[in-house]
PDB file of C-alpha atoms in Angstrom:
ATOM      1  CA  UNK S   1      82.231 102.012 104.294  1.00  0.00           C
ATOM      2  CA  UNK S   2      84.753 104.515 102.942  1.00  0.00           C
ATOM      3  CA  UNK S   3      87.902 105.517 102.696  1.00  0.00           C
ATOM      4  CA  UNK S   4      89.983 108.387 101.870  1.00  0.00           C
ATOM      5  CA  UNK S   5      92.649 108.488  99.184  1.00  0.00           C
ATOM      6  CA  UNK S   6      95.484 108.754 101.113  1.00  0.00           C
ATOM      7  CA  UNK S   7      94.339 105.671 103.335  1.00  0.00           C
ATOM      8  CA  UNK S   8      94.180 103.475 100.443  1.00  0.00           C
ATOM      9  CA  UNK S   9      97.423 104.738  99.104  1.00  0.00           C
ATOM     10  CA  UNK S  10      98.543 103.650 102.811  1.00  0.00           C
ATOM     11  CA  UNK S  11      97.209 100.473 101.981  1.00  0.00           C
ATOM     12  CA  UNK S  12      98.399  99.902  98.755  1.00  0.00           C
ATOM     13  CA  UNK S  13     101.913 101.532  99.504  1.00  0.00           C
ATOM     14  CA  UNK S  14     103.290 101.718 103.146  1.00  0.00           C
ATOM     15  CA  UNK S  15     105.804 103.879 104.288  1.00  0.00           C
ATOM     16  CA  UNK S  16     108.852 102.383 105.842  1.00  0.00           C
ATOM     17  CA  UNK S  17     111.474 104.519 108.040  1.00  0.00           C
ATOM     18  CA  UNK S  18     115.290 103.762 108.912  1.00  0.00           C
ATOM     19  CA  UNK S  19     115.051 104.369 112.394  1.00  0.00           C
ATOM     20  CA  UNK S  20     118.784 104.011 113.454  1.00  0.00           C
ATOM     21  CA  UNK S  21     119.408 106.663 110.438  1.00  0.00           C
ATOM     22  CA  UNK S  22     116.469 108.921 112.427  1.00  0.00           C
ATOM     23  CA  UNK S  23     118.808 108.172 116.161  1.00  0.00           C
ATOM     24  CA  UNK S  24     121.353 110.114 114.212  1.00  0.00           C
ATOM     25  CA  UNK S  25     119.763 113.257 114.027  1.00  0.00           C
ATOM     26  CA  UNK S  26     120.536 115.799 117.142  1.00  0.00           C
ATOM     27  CA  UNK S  27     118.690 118.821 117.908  1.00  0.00           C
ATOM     28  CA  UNK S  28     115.725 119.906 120.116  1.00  0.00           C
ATOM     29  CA  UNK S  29     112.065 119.226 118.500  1.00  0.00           C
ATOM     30  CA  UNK S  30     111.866 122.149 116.859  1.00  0.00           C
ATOM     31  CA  UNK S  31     114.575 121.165 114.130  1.00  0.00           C
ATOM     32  CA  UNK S  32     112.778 117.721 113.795  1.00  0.00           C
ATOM     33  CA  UNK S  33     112.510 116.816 110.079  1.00  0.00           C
ATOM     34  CA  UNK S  34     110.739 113.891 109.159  1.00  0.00           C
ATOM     35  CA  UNK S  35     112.674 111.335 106.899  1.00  0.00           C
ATOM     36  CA  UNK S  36     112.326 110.562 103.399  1.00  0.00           C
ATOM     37  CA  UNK S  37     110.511 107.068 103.592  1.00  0.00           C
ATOM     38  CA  UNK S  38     112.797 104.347 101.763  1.00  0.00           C
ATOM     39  CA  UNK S  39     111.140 102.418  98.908  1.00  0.00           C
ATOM     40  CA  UNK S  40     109.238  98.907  99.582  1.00  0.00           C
ATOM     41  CA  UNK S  41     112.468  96.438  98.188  1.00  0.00           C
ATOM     42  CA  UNK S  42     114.632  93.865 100.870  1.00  0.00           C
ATOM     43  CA  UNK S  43     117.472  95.479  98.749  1.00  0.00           C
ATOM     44  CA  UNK S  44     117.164  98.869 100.510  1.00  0.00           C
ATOM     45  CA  UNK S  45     116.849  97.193 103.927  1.00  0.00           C
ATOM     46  CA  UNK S  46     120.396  96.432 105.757  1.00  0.00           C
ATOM     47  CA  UNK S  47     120.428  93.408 108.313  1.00  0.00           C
ATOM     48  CA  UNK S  48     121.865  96.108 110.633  1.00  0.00           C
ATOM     49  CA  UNK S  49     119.358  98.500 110.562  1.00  0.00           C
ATOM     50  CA  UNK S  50     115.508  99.196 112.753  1.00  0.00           C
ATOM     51  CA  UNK S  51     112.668 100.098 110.694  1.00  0.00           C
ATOM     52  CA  UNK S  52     109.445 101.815 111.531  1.00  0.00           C
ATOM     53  CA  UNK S  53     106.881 100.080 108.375  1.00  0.00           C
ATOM     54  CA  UNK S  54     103.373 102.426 108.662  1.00  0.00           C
ATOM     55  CA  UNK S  55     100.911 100.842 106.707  1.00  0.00           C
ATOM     56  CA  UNK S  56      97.954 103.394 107.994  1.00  0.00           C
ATOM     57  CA  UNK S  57      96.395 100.917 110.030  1.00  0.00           C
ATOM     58  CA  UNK S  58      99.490  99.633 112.434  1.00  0.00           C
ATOM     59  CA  UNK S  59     102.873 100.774 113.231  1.00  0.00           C
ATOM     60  CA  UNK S  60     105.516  98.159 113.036  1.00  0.00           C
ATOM     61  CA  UNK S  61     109.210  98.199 114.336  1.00  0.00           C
ATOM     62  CA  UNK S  62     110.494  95.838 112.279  1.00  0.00           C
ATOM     63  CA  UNK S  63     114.381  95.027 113.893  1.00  0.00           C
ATOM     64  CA  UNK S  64     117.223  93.720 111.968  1.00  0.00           C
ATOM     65  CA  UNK S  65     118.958  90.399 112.510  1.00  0.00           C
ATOM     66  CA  UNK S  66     122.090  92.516 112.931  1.00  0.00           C
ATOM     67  CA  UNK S  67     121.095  95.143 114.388  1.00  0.00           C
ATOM     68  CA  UNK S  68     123.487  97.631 116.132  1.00  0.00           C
ATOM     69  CA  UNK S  69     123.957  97.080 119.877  1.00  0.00           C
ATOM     70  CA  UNK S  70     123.927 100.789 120.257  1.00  0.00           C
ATOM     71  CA  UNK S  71     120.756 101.307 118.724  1.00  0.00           C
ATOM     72  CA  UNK S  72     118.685  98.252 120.654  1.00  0.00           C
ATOM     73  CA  UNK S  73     119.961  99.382 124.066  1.00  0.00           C
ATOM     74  CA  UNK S  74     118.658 103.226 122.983  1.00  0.00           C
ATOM     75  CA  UNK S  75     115.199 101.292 122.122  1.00  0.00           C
ATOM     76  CA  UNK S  76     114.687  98.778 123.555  1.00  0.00           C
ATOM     77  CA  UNK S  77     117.251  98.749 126.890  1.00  0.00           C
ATOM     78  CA  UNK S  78     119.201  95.151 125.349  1.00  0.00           C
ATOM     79  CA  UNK S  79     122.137  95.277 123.050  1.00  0.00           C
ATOM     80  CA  UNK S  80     120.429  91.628 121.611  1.00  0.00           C
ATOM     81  CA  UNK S  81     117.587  90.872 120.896  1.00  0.00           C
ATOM     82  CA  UNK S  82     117.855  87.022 121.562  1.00  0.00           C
ATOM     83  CA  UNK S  83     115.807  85.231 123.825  1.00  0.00           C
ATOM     84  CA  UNK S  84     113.794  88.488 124.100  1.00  0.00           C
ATOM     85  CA  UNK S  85     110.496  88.266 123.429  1.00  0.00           C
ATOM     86  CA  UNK S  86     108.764  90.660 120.639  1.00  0.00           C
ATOM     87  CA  UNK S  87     105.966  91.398 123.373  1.00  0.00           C
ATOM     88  CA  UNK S  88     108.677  92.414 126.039  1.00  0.00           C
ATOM     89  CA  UNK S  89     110.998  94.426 123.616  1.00  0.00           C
ATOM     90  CA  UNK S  90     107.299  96.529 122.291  1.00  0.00           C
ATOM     91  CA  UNK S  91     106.771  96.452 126.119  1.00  0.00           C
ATOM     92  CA  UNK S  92     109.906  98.274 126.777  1.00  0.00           C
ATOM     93  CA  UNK S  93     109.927 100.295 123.370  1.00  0.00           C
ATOM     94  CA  UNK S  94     106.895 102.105 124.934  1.00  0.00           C
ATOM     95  CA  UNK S  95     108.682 102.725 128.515  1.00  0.00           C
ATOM     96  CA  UNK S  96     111.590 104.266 126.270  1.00  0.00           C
ATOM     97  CA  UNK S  97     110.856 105.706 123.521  1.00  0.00           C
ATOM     98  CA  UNK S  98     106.625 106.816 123.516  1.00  0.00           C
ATOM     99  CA  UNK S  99     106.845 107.208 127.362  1.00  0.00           C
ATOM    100  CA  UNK S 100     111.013 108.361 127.763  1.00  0.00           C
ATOM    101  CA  UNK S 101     111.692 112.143 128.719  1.00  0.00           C
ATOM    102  CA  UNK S 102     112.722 114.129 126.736  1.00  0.00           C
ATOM    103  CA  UNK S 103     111.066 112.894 123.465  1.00  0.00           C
ATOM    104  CA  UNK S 104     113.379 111.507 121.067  1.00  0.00           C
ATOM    105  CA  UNK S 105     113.312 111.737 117.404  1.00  0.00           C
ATOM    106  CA  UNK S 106     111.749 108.558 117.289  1.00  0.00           C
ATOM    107  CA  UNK S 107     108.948 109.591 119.406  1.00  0.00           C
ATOM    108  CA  UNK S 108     108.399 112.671 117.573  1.00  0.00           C
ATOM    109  CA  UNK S 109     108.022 110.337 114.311  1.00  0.00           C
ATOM    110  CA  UNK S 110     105.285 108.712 115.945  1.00  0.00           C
ATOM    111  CA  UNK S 111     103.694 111.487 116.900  1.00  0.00           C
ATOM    112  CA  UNK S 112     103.625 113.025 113.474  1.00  0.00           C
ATOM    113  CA  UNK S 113     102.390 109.687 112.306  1.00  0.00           C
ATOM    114  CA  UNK S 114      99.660 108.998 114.573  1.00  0.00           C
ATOM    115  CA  UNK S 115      97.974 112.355 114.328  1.00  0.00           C
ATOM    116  CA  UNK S 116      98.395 111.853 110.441  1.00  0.00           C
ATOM    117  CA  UNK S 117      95.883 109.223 110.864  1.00  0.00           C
ATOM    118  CA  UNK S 118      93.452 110.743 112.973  1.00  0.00           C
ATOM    119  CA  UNK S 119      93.518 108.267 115.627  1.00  0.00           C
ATOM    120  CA  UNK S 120      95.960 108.947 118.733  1.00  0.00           C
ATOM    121  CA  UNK S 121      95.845 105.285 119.884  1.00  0.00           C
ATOM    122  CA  UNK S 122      97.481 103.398 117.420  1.00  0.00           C
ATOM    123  CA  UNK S 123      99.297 100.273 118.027  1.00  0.00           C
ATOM    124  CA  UNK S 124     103.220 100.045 117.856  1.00  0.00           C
ATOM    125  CA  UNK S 125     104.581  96.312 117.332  1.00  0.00           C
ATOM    126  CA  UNK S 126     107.825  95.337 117.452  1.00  0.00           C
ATOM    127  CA  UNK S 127     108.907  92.728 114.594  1.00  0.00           C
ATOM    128  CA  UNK S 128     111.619  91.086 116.048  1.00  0.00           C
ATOM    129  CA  UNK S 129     114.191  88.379 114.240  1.00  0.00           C
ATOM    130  CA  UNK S 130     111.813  84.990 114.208  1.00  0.00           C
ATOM    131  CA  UNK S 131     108.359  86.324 114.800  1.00  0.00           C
ATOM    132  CA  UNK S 132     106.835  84.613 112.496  1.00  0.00           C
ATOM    133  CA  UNK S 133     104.040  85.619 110.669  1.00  0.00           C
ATOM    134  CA  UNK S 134     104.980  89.100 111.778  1.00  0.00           C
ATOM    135  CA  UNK S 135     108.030  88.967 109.682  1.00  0.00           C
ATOM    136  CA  UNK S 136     105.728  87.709 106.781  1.00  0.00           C
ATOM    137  CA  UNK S 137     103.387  90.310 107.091  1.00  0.00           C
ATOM    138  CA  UNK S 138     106.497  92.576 106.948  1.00  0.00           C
ATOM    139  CA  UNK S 139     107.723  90.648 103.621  1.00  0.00           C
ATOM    140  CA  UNK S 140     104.274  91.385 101.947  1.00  0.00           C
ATOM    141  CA  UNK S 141     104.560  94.615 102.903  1.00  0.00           C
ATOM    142  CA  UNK S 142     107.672  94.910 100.228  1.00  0.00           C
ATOM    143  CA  UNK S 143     105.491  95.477  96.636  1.00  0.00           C
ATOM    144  CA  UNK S 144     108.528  96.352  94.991  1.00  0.00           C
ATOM    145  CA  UNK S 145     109.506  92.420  95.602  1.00  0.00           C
ATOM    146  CA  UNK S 146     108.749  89.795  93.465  1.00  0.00           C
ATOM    147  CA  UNK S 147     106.838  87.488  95.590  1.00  0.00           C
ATOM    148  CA  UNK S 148     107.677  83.915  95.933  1.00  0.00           C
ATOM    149  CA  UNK S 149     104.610  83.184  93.731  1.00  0.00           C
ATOM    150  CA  UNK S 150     106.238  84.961  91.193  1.00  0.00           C
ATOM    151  CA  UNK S 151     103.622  88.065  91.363  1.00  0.00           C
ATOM    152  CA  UNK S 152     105.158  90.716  89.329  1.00  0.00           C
ATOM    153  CA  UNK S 153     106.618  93.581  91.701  1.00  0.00           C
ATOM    154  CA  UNK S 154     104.899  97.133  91.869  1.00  0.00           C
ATOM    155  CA  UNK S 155     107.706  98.093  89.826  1.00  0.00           C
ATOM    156  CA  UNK S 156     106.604  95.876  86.609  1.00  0.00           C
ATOM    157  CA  UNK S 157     102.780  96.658  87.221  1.00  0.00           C
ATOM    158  CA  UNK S 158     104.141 100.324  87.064  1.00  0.00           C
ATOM    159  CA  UNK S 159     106.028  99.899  84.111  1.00  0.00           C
ATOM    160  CA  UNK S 160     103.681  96.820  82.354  1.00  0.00           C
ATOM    161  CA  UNK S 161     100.154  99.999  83.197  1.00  0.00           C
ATOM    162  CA  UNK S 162     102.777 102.622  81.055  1.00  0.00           C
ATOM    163  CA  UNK S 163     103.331 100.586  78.383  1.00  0.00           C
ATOM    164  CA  UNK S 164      99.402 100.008  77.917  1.00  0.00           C
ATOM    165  CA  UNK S 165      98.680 103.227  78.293  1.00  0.00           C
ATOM    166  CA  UNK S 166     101.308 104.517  75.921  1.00  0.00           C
ATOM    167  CA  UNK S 167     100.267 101.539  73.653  1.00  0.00           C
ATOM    168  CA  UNK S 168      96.492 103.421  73.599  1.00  0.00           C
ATOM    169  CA  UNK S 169      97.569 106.511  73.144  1.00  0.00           C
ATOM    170  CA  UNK S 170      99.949 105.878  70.073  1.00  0.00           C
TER     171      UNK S 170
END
């Protein structure tokens, strides 16, 4: 089994999009421009904010646990999310944003994203405030983080692999 390089750089390094920052944007399709992904750190996430996390194998919609009314009604038709299931909120993501007319921003994102991959079906999840192991998954997902094991972050590897390196080389 194989993979390519930019699937294990997937793997190693997901992408993660502010998608209330993306609900911003106005224009038809053709002056779509796809955001700069935000680095993998808690610190650059705000408790207000959605976030579309594409790790190359699943596309997760990770919400905030004060996220803007305005942008939950636009995605998922409820200005809270509590008491709403994660299944019924990706349930009604897909009636409004994959399946809505005219194609939003968001929509075009995914899009983009899916035929990155190569494979048209991929799955959309919404993370929603207590889902769990969802919101751990999500939490791994954050290499620049030290982990509560006290892993060093991607950053220190980074920095720990350029110090050997210039180490050898001196």
């Amino acid at each position: 089994m194989s993979a390519s390089v930019a699937n294990v750089q997937m793997g190693l390094y997901p992408r993660v999009f502010p998608l209330h920052v993306l609900l911003q944007q106005v224009g038809d399709a053709t002056s779509f421009k796809i955001p700069v992904p935000l680095r993998l750190a808690a610190d650059w996430l705000q408790p207000t904010g959605v976030y579309l996390f594409d790790d190359g194998c699943h596309l997760l919609v990770f919400v905030g646990k004060s996220a803007s009314p305005e942008v939950l009604l636009t995605l998922f038709g409820v200005d809270s999310t509590t008491g709403v299931s994660a299944a019924a909120l990706t349930s009604e993501f897909y009636t409004r944003v994959i399946q809505g007319s005219p194609p939003s921003p968001v929509c075009t994102l995914l899009s983009y994203l899916t035929e990155l991959h190569g494979h048209p079906h991929i799955s959309v999840r919404v993370v929603a405030p207590g889902s769990g192991s969802l919101e751990l998954y999500i939490a791994n997902l954050l290499v620049e983080d030290k982990g509560s094991s006290a892993l060093p972050s991607y950053m220190d590897f980074l920095c720990t692999l350029h110090r050997s390196i210039h180490h050898k080389l001196v």
